[in-house]
GROMACS .gro file of N, CA and C in nm:
model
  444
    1UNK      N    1  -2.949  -1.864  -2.043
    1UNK     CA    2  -2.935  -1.757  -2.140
    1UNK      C    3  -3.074  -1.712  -2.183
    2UNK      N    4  -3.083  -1.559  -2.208
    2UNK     CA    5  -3.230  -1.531  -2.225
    2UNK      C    6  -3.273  -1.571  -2.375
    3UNK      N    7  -3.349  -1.645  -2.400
    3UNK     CA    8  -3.447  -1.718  -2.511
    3UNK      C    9  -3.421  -1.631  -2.645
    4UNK      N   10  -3.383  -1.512  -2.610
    4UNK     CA   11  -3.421  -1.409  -2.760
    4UNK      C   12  -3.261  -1.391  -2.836
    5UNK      N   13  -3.231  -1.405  -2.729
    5UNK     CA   14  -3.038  -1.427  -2.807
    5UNK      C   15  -2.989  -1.531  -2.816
    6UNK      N   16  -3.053  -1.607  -2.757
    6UNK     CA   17  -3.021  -1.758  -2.802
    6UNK      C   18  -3.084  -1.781  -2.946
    7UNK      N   19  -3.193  -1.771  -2.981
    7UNK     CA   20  -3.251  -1.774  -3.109
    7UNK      C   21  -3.212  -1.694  -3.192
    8UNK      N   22  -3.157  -1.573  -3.170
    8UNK     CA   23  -3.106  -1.509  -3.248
    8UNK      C   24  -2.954  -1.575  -3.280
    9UNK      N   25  -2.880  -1.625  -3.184
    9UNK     CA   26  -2.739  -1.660  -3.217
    9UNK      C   27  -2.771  -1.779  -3.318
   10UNK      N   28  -2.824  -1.852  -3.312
   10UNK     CA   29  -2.889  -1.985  -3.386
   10UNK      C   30  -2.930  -1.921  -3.545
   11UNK      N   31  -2.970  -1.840  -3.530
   11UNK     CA   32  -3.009  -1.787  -3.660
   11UNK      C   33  -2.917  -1.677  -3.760
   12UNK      N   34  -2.782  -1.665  -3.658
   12UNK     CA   35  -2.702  -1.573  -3.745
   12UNK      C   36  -2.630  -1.641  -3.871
   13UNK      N   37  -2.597  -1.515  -3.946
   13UNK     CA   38  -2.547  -1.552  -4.081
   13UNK      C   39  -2.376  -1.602  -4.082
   14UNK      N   40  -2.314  -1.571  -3.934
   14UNK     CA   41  -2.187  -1.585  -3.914
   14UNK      C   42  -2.169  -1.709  -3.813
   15UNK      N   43  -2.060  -1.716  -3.847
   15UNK     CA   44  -2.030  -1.831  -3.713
   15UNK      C   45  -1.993  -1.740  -3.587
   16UNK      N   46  -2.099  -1.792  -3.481
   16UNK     CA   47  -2.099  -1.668  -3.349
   16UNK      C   48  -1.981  -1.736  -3.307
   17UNK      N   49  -1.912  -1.887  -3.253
   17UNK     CA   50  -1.796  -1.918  -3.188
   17UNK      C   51  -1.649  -1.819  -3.250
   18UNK      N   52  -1.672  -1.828  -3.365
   18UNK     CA   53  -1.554  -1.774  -3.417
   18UNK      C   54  -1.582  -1.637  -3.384
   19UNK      N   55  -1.645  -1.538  -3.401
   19UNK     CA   56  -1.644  -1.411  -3.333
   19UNK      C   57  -1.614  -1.420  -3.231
   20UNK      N   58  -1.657  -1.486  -3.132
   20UNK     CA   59  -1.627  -1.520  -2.989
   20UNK      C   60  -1.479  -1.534  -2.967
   21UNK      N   61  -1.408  -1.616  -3.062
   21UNK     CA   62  -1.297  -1.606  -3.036
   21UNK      C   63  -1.193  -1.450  -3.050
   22UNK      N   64  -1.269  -1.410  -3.206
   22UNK     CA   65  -1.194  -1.324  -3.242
   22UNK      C   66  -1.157  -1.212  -3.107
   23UNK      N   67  -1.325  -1.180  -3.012
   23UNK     CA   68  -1.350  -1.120  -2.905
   23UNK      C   69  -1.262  -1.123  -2.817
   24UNK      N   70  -1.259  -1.265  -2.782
   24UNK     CA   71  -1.165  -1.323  -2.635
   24UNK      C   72  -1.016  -1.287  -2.688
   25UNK      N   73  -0.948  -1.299  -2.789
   25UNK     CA   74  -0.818  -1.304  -2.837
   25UNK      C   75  -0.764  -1.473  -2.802
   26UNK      N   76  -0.851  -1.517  -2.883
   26UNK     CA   77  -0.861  -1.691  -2.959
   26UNK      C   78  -0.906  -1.774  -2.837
   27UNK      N   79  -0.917  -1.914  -2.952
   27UNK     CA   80  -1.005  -2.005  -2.840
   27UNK      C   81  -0.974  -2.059  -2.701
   28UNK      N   82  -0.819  -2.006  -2.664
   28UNK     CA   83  -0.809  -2.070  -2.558
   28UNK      C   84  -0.820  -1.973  -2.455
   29UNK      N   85  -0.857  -1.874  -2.484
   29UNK     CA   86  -0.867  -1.731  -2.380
   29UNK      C   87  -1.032  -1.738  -2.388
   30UNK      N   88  -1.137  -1.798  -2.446
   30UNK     CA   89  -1.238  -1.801  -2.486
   30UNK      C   90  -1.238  -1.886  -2.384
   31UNK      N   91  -1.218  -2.042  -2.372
   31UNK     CA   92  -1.205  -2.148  -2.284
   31UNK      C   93  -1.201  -2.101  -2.114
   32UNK      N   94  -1.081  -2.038  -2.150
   32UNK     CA   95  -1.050  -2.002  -1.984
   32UNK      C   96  -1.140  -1.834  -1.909
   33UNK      N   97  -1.209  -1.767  -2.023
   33UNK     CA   98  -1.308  -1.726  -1.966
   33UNK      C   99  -1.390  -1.787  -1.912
   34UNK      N  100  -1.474  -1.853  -2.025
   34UNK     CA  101  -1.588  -1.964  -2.003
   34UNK      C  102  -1.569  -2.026  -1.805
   35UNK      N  103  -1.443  -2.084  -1.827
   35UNK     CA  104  -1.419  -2.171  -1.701
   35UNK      C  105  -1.434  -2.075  -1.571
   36UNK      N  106  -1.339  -1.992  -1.579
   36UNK     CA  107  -1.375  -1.810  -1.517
   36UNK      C  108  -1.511  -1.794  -1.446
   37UNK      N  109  -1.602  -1.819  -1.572
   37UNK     CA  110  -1.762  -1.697  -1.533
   37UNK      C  111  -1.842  -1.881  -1.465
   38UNK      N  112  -1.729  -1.976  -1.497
   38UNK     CA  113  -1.868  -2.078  -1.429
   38UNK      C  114  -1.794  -2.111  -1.249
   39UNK      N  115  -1.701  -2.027  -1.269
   39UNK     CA  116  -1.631  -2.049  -1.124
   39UNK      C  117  -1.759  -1.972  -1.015
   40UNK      N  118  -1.753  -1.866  -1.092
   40UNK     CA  119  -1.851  -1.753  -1.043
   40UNK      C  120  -1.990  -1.826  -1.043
   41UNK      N  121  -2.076  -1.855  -1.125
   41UNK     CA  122  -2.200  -1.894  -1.141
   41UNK      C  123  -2.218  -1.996  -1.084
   42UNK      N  124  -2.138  -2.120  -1.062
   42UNK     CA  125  -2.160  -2.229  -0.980
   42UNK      C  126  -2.119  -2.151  -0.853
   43UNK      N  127  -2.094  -2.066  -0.753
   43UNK     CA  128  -2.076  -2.051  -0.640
   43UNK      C  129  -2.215  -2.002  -0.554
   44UNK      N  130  -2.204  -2.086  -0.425
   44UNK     CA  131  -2.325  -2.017  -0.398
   44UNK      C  132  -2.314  -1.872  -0.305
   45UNK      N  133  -2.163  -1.885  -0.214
   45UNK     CA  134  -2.133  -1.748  -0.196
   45UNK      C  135  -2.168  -1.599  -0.333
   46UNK      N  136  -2.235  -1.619  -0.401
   46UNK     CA  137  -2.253  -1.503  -0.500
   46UNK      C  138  -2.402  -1.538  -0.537
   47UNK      N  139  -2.449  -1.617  -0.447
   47UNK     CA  140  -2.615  -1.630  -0.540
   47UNK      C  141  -2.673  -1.538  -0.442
   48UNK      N  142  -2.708  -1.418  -0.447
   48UNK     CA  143  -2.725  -1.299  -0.367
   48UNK      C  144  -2.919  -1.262  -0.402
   49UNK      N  145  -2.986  -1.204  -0.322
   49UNK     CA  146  -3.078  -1.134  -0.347
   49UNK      C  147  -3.061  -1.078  -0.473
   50UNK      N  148  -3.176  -1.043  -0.523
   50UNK     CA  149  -3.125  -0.873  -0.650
   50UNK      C  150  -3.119  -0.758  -0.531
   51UNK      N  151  -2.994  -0.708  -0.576
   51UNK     CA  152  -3.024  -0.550  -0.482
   51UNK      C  153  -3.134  -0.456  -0.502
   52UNK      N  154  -3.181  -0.445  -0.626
   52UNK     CA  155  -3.309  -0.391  -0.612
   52UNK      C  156  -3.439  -0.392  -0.530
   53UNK      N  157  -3.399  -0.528  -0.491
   53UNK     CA  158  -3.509  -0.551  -0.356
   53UNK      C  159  -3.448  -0.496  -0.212
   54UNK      N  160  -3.369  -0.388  -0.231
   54UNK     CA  161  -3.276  -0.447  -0.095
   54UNK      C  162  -3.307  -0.302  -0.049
   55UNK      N  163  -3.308  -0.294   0.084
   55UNK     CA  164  -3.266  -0.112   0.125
   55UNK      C  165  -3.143  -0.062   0.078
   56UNK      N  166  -3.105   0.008   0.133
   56UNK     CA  167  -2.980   0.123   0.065
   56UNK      C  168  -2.824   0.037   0.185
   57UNK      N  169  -2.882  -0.015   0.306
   57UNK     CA  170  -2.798  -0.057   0.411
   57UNK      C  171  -2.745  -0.192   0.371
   58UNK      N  172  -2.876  -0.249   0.308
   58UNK     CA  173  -2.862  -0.432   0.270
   58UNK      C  174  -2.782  -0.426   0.138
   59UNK      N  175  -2.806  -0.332   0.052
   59UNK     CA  176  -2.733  -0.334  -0.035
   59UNK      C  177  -2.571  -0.329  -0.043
   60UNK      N  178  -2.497  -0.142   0.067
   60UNK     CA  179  -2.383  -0.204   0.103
   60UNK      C  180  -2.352  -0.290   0.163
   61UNK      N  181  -2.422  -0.351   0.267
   61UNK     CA  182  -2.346  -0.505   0.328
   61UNK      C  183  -2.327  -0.597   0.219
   62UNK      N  184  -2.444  -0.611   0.119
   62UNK     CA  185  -2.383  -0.707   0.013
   62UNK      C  186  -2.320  -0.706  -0.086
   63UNK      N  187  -2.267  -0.564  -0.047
   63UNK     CA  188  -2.146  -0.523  -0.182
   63UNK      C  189  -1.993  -0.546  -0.153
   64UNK      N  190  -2.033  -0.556   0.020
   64UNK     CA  191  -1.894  -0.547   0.059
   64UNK      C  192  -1.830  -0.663   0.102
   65UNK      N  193  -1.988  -0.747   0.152
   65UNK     CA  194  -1.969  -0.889   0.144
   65UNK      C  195  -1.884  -0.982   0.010
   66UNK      N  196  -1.977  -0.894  -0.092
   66UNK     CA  197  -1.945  -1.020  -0.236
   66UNK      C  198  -1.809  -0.921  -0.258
   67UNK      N  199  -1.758  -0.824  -0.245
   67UNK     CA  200  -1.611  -0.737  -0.250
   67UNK      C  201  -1.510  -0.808  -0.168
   68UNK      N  202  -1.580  -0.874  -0.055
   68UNK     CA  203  -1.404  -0.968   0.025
   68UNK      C  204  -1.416  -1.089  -0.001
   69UNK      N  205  -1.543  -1.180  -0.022
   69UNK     CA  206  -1.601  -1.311  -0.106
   69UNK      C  207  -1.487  -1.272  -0.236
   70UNK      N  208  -1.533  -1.210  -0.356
   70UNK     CA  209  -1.403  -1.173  -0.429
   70UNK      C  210  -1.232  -1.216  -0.417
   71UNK      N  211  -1.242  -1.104  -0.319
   71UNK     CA  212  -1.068  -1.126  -0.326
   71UNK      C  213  -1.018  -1.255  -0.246
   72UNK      N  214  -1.117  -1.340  -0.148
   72UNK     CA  215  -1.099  -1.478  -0.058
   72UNK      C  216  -1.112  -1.561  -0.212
   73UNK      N  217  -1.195  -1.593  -0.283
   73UNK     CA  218  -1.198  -1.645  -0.396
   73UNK      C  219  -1.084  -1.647  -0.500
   74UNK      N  220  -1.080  -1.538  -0.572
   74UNK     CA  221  -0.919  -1.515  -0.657
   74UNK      C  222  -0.834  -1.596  -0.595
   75UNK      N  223  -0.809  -1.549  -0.458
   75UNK     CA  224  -0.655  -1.543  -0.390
   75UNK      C  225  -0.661  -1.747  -0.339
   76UNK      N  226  -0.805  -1.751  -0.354
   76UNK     CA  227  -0.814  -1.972  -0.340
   76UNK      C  228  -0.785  -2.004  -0.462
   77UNK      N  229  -0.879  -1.966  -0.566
   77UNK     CA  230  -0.820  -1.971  -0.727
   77UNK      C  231  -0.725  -2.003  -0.760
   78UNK      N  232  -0.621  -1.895  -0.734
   78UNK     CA  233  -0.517  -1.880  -0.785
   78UNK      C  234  -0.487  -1.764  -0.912
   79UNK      N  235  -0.581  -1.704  -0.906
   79UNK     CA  236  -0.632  -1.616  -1.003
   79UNK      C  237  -0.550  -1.464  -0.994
   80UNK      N  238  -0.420  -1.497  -1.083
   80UNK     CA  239  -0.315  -1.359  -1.058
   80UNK      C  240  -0.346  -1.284  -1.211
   81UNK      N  241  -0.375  -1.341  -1.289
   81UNK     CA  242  -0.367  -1.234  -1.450
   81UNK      C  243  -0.439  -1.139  -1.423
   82UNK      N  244  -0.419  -1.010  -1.469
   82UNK     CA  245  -0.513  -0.941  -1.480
   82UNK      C  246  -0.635  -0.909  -1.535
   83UNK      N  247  -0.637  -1.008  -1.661
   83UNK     CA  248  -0.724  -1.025  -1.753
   83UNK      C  249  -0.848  -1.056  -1.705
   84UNK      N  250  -0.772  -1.244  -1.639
   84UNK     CA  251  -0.819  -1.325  -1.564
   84UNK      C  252  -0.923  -1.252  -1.431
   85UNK      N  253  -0.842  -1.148  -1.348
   85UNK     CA  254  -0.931  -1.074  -1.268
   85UNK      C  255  -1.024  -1.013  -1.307
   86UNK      N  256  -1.013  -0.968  -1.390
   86UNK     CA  257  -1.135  -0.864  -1.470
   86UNK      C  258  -1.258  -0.952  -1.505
   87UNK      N  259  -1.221  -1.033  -1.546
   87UNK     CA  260  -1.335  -1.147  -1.574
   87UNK      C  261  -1.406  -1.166  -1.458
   88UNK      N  262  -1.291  -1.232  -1.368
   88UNK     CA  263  -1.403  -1.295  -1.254
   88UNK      C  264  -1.454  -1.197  -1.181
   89UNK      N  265  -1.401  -1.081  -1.154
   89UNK     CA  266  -1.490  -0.960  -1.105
   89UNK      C  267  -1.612  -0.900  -1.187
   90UNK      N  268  -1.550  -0.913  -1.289
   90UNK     CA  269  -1.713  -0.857  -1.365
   90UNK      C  270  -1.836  -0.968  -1.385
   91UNK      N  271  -1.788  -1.075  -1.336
   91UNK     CA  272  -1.885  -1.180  -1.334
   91UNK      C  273  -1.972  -1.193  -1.208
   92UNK      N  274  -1.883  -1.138  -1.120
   92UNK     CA  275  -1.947  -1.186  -0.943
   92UNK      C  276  -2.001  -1.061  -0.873
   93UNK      N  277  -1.961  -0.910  -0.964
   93UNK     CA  278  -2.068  -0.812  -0.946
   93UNK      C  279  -2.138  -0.765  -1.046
   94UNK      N  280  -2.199  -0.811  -1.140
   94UNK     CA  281  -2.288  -0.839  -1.227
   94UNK      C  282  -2.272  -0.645  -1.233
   95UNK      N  283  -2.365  -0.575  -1.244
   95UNK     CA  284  -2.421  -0.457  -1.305
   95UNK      C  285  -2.362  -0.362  -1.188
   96UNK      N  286  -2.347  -0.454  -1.066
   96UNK     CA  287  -2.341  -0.351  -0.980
   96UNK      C  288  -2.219  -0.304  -0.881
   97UNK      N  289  -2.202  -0.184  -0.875
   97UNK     CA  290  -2.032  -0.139  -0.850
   97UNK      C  291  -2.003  -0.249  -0.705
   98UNK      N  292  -1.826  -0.214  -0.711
   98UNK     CA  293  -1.797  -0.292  -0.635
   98UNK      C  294  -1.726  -0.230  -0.485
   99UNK      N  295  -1.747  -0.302  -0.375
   99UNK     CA  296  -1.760  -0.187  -0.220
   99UNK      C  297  -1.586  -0.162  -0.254
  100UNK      N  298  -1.477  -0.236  -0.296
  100UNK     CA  299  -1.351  -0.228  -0.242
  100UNK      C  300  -1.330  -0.127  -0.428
  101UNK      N  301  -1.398  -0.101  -0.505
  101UNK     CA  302  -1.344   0.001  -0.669
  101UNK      C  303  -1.252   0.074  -0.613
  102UNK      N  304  -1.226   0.166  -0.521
  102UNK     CA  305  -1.167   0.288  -0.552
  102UNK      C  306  -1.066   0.240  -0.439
  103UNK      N  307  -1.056   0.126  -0.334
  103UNK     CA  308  -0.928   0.092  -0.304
  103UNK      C  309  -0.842   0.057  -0.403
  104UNK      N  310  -0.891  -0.020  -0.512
  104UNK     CA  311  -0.822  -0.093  -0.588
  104UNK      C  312  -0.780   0.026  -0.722
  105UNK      N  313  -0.854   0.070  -0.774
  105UNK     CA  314  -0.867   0.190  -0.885
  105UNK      C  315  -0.780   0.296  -0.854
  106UNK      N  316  -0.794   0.362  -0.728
  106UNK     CA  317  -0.739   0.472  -0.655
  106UNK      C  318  -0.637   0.487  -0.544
  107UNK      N  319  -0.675   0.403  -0.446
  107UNK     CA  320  -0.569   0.410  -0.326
  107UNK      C  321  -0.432   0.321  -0.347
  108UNK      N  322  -0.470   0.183  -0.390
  108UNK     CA  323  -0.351   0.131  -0.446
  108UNK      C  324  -0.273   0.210  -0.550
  109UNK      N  325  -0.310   0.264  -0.703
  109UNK     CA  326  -0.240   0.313  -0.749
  109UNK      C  327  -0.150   0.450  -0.730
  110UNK      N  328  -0.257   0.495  -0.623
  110UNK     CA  329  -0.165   0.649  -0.584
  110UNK      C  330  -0.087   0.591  -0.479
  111UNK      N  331  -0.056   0.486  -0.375
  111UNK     CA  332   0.059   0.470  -0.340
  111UNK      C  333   0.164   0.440  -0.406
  112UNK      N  334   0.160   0.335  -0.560
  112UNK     CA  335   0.226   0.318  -0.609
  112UNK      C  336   0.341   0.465  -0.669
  113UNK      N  337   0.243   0.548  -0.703
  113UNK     CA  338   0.314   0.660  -0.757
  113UNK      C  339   0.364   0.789  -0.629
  114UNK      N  340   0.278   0.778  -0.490
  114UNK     CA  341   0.362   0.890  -0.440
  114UNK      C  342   0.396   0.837  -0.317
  115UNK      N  343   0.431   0.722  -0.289
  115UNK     CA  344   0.481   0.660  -0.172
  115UNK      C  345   0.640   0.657  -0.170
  116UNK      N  346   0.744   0.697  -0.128
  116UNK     CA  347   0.913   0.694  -0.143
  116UNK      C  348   0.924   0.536  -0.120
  117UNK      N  349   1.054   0.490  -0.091
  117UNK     CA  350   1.072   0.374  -0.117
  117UNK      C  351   1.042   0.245   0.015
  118UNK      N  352   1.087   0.389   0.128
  118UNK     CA  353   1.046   0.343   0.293
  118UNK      C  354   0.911   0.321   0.270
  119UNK      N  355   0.840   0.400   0.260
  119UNK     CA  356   0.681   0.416   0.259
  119UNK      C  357   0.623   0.296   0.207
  120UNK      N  358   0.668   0.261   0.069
  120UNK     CA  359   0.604   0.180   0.002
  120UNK      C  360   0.631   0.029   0.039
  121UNK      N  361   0.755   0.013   0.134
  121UNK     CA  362   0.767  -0.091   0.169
  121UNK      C  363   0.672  -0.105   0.305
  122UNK      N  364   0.640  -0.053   0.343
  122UNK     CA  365   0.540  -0.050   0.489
  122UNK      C  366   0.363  -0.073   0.429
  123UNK      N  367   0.297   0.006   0.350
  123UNK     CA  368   0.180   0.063   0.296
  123UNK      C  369   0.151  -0.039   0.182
  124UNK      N  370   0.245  -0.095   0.105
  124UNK     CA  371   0.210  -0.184  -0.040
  124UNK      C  372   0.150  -0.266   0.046
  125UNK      N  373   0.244  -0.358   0.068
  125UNK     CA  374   0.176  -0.509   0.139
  125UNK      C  375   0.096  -0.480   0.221
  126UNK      N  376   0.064  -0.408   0.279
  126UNK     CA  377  -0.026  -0.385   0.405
  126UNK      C  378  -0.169  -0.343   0.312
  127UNK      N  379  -0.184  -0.247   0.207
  127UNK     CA  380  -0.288  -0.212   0.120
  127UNK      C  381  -0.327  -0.370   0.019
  128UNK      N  382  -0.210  -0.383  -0.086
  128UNK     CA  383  -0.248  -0.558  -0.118
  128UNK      C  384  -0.287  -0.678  -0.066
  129UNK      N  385  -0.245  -0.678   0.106
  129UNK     CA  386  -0.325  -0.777   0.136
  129UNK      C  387  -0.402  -0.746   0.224
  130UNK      N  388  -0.525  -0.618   0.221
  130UNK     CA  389  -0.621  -0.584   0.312
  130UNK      C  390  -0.576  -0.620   0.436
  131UNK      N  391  -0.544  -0.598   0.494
  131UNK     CA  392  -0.521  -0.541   0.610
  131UNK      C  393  -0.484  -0.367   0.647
  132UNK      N  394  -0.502  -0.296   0.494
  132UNK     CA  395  -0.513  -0.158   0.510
  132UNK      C  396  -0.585  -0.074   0.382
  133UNK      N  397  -0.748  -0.062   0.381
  133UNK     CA  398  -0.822  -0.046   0.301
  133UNK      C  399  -0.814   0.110   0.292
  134UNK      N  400  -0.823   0.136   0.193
  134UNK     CA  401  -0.839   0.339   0.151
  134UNK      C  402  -0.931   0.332   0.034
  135UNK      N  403  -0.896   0.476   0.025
  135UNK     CA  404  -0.994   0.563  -0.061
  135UNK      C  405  -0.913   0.628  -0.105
  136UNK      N  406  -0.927   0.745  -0.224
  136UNK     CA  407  -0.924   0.850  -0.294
  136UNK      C  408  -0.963   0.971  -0.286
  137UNK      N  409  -0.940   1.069  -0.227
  137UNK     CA  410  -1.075   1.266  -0.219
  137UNK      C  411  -0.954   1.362  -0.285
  138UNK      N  412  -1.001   1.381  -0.340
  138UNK     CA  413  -1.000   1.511  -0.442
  138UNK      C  414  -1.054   1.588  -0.377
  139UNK      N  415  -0.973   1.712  -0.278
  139UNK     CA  416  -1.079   1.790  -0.240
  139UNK      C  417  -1.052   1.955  -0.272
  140UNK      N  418  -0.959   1.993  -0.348
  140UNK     CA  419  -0.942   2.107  -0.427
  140UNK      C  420  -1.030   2.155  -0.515
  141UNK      N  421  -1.094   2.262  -0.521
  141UNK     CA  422  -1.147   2.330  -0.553
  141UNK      C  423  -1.080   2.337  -0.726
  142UNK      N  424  -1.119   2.266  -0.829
  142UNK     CA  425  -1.090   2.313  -0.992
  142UNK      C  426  -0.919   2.180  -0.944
  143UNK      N  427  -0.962   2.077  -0.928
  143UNK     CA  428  -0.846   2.021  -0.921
  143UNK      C  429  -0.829   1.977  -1.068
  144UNK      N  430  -0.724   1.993  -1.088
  144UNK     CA  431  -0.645   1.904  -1.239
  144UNK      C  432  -0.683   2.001  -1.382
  145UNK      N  433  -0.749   2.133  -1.354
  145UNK     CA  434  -0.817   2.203  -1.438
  145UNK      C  435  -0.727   2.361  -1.454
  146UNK      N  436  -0.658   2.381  -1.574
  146UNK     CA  437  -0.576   2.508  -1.618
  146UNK      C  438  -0.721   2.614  -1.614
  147UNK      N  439  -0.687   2.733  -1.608
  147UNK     CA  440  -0.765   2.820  -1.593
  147UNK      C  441  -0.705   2.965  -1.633
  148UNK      N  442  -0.772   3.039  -1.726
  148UNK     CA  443  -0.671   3.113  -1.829
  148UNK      C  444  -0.801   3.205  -1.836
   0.00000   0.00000   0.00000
């Protein structure tokens, strides 16, 4: 932990655990973060270069690397909450976006909503368990925008 918030937490006028909890939504969601971000931090599959050192090429390989590292991880875990996911993803790509966002953000949810019932039985499982990766394009001109 960096030295200046550590001394600062040491020196607050509040009890920082109990905020912490209030944060997490109580101590045992506090706990099972904690356990969460050290799943991540003890792994060495995620002890990565900084991408800042990296070219523009090294960077996606290691986005897409630590993006299927990810979901091989969860899915050993056991890691189904959603909560729970959010955590360990925002832990194992630190600052920086993730290669599979807009499968997961975008392509999964728009099958959910415009796939019929045939469709969705072919395309779900096949999109949820990678073996069929997408995207999202918007490619209309003023899409989603009234114009008066």
């Amino acid at each position: 932990m960096n030295p200046d918030i550590k001394r600062e937490r040491l020196n607050a006028s509040f009890d920082v655990e109990k905020v912490t909890y209030i944060l997490d939504g109580g101590p045992e969601k506090t706990k099972r973060r904690r356990e969460i971000e050290s799943l991540v931090f003890s792994d060495p599959d995620f002890n990565e270069e900084d991408p800042n050192f990296l070219s523009r090429s090294e960077r996606y390989d290691q986005a897409v690397r630590k993006s299927a590292q990810m979901v091989l991880k969860l899915r050993e875990y056991g890691i189904a909450d959603p909560e729970e996911i959010y955590h360990y993803k925002s832990m194992a790509k630190g600052n920086y976006h993730e290669a599979f966002g807009l499968h997961f953000a975008m392509f999964i949810p728009s099958l959910h909503r415009l796939c019929d019932p045939q469709q969705a039985k072919k395309w779900l499982s096949l999109a949820e368990s990678f073996h069929a990766v997408g995207t999202y394009a918007q490619t209309e001109l003023g899409h989603g925008q009234s114009w008066t």
